[in-house]
Coordinates of C-alpha atoms in Angstrom, one line a residue:
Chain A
X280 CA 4.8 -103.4 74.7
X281 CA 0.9 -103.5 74.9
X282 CA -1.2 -106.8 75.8
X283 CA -4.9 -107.9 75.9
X284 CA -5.8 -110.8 77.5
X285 CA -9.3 -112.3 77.5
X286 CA -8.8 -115.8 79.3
X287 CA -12.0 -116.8 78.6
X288 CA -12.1 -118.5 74.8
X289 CA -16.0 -119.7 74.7
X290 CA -18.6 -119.4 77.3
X291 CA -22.2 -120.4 77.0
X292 CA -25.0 -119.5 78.9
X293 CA -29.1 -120.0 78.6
X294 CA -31.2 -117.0 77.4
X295 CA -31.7 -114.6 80.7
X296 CA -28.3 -114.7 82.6
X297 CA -25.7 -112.8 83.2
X298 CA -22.3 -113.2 82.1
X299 CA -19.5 -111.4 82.6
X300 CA -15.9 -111.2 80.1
X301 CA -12.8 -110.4 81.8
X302 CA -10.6 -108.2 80.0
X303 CA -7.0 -107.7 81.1
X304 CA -4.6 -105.3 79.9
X305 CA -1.3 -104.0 79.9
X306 CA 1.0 -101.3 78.8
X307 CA 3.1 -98.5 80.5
X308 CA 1.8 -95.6 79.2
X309 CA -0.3 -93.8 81.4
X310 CA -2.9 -92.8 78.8
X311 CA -4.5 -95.3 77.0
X312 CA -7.9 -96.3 75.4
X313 CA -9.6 -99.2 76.0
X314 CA -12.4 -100.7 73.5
X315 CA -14.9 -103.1 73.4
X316 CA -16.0 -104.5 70.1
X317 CA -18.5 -107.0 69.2
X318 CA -18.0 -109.8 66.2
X319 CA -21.6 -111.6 65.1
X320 CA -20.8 -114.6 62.7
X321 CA -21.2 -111.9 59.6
X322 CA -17.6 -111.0 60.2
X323 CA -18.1 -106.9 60.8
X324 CA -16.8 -105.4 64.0
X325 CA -19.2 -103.7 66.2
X326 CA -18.2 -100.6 68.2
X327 CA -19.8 -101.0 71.7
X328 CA -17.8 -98.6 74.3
X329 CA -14.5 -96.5 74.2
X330 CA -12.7 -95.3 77.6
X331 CA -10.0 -93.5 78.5
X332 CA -7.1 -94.0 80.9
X333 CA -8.0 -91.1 83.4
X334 CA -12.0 -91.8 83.3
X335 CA -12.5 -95.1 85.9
X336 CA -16.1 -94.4 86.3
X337 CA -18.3 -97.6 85.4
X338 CA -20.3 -97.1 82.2
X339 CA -24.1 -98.8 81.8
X340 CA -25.7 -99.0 78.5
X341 CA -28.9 -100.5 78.4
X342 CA -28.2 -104.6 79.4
X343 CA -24.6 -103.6 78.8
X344 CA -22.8 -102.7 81.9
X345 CA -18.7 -102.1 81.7
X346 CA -16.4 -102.0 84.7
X347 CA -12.8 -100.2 84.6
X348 CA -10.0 -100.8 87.6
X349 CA -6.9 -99.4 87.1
X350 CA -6.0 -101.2 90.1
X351 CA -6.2 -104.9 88.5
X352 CA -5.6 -103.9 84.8
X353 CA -8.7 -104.7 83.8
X354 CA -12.1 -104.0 81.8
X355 CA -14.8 -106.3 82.2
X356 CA -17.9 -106.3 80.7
X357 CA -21.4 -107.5 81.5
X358 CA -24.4 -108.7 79.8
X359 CA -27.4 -108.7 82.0
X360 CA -30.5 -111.0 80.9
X361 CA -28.7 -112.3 77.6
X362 CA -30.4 -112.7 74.8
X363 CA -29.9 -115.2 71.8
X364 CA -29.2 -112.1 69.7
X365 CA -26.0 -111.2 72.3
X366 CA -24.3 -114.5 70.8
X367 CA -21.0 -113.1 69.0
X368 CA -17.5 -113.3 69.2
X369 CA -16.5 -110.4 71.7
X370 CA -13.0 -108.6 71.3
X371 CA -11.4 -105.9 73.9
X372 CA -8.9 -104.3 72.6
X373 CA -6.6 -101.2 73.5
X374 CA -4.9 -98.3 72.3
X375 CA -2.0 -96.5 73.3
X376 CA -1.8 -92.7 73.4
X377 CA 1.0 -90.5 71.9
X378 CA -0.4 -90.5 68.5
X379 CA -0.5 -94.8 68.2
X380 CA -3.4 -95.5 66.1
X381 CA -2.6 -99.2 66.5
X382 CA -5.6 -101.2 68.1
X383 CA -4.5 -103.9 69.9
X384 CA -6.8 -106.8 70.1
X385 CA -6.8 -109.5 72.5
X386 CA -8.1 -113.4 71.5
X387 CA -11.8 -112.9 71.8
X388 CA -14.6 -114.6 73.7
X389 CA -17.2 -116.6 71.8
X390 CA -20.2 -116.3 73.5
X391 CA -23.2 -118.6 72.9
X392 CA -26.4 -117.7 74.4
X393 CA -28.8 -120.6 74.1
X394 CA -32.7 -120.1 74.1
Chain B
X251 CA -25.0 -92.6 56.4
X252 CA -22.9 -94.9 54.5
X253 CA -20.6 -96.8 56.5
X254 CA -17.5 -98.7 55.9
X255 CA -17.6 -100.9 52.8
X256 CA -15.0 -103.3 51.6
X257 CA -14.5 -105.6 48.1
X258 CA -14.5 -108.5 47.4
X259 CA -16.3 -109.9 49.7
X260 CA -14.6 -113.2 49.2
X261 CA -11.8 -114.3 47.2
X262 CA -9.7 -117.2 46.2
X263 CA -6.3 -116.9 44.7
X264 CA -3.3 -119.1 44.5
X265 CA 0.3 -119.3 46.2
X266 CA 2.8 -116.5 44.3
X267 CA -0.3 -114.5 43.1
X268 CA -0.8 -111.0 43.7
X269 CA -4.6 -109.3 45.2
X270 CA -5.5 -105.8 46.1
X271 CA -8.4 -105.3 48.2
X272 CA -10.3 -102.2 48.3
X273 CA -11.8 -100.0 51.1
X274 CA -14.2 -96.9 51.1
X275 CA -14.6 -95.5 54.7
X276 CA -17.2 -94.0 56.2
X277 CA -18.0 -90.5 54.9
X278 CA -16.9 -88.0 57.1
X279 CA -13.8 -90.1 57.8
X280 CA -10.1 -89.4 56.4
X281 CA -8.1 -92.4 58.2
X282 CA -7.9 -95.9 57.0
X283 CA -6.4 -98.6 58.8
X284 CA -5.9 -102.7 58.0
X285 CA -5.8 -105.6 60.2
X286 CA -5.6 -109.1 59.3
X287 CA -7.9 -111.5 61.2
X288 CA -6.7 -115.4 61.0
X289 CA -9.7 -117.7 62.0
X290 CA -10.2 -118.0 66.2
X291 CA -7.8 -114.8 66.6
X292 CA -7.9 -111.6 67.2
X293 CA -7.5 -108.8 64.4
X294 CA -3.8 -107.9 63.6
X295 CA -2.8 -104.2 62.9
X296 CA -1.4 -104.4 59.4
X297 CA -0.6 -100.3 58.7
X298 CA -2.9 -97.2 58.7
X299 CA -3.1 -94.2 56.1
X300 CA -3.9 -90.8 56.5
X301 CA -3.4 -87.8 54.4
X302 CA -2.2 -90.4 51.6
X303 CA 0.5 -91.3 53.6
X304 CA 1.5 -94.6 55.7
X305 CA 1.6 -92.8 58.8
X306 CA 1.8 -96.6 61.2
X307 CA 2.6 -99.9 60.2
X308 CA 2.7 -103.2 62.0
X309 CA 4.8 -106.2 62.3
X310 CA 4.1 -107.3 58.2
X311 CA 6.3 -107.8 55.7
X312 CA 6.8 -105.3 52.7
X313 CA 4.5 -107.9 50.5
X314 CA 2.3 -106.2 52.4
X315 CA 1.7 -102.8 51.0
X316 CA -0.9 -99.7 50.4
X317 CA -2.8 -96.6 49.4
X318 CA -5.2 -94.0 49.9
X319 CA -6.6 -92.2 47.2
X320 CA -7.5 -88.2 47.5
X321 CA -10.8 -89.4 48.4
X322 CA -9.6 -91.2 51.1
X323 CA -10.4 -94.6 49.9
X324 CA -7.6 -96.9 50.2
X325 CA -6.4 -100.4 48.9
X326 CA -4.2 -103.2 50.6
X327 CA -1.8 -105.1 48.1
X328 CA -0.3 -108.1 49.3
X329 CA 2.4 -109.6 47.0
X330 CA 3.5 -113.2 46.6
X331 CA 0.5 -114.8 48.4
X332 CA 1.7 -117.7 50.9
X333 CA -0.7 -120.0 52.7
X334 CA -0.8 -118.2 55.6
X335 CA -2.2 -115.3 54.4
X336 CA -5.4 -116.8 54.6
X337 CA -7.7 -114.8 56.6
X338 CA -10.3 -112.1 56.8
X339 CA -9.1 -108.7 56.1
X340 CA -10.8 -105.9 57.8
X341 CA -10.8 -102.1 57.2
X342 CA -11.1 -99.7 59.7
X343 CA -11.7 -96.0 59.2
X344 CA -11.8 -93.3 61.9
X345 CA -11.4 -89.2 61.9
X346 CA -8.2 -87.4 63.1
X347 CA -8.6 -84.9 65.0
X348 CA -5.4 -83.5 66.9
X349 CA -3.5 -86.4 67.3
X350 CA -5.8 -88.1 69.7
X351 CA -7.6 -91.6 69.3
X352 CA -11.6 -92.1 68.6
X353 CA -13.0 -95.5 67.6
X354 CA -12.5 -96.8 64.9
X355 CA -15.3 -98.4 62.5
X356 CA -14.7 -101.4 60.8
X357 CA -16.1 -103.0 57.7
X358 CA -17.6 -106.4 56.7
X359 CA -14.0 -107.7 55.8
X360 CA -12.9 -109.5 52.6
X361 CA -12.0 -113.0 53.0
X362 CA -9.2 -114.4 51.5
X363 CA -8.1 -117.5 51.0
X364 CA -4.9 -119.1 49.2
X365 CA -4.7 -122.4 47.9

């Protein structure tokens, strides 16, 4: 069976700081996908970053920074300077490979970034 | 580039009733999935369509059921509405290409709610 944990239900932070969400994950399957999606209070899912099981490089995108460890399970990602604009409900989610088209999400993080 | 879109946007029905929801995905696309998102959780794979066919489902009961039109478009008909059917119902489209997985791109969601 496939799990995503996100441990973290709400964090808040002031405009400028880093925060990091911790993203655990498990299944057996030795490939896999693992997403990150973003959730503003409209309600629409926002694609941020797809990566696959046999690619464990670290991935920066802008103030967006993703790290991938085999090792511990787990795909964190990080906001650097957060903005007010960052605050959303953030989902990682994963999906196995064989032909599974299933996404599965773990809890979220709300993240509030306050000015 | 027109993306995902969904209808209704919101809706209201009653215990027993019957609703469809509707889906268009994003052009290029051929695969449509469904997830149902209760408030503070994560989305919840419901079934995906491809080729007019159920090709996945999840852990849902046959009340909940489908199509996809030759245009790809697709509808979600759940049957007998209980309470806990409540929730935002999101729509996910995504291309096949030779059995492996790309992201997938979600709509605004319809929200539902049963009284």
């Amino acid at each position: 069976a496939q799990k995503v944990t996100q441990a973290q239900t709400e964090i808040s932070v002031v405009e400028k700081e880093d925060v990091t969400l911790d993203c655990v994950y498990e299944t057996r399957d030795t490939t896999y996908y693992l997403f990150w999606y973003k959730q503003p209070p409209s309600g629409e899912l926002v694609f941020l970053i797809r990566r696959n099981s046999f690619d464990e490089q670290n991935e920066i995108s802008g103030r967006y920074s993703w790290n991938f460890q085999k090792s511990t399970s787990s795909f964190n990602f990080t906001i650097t300077a957060s903005q007010v604009v960052d605050s959303a409900v953030y989902f990682c989610a994963l999906i196995t490979g064989g032909g599974s088209e299933k996404l599965v999400f773990g809890k979220g993080t709300k993240l509030t970034v306050n000015p | 580039d027109a993306g995902v879109t969904q209808s209704p946007t919101h809706l209201i029905k009653t215990r027993g009733q019957q609703v469809t929801l509707r889906c268009s995905p994003k052009s290029g696309h051929d695969t449509v999935s469904w997830y149902q998102q209760a408030l503070g959780q994560g989305p919840q794979f419901i079934f995906q369509y491809y080729e007019e066919e159920e090709r996945q489902r999840g852990n849902f009961p046959d009340r909940f059921s489908g199509h996809q039109f030759p245009n790809y478009s697709s509808e979600l008909n759940v049957n007998a509405l209980l309470l806990g059917d409540s929730a935002l119902y999101l729509c996910a489209s995504s291309l096949a290409q030779g059995g492996y997985t790309y992201e997938q791109y979600f709509g605004p969601g319809t929200r539902l709610t049963v009284t």
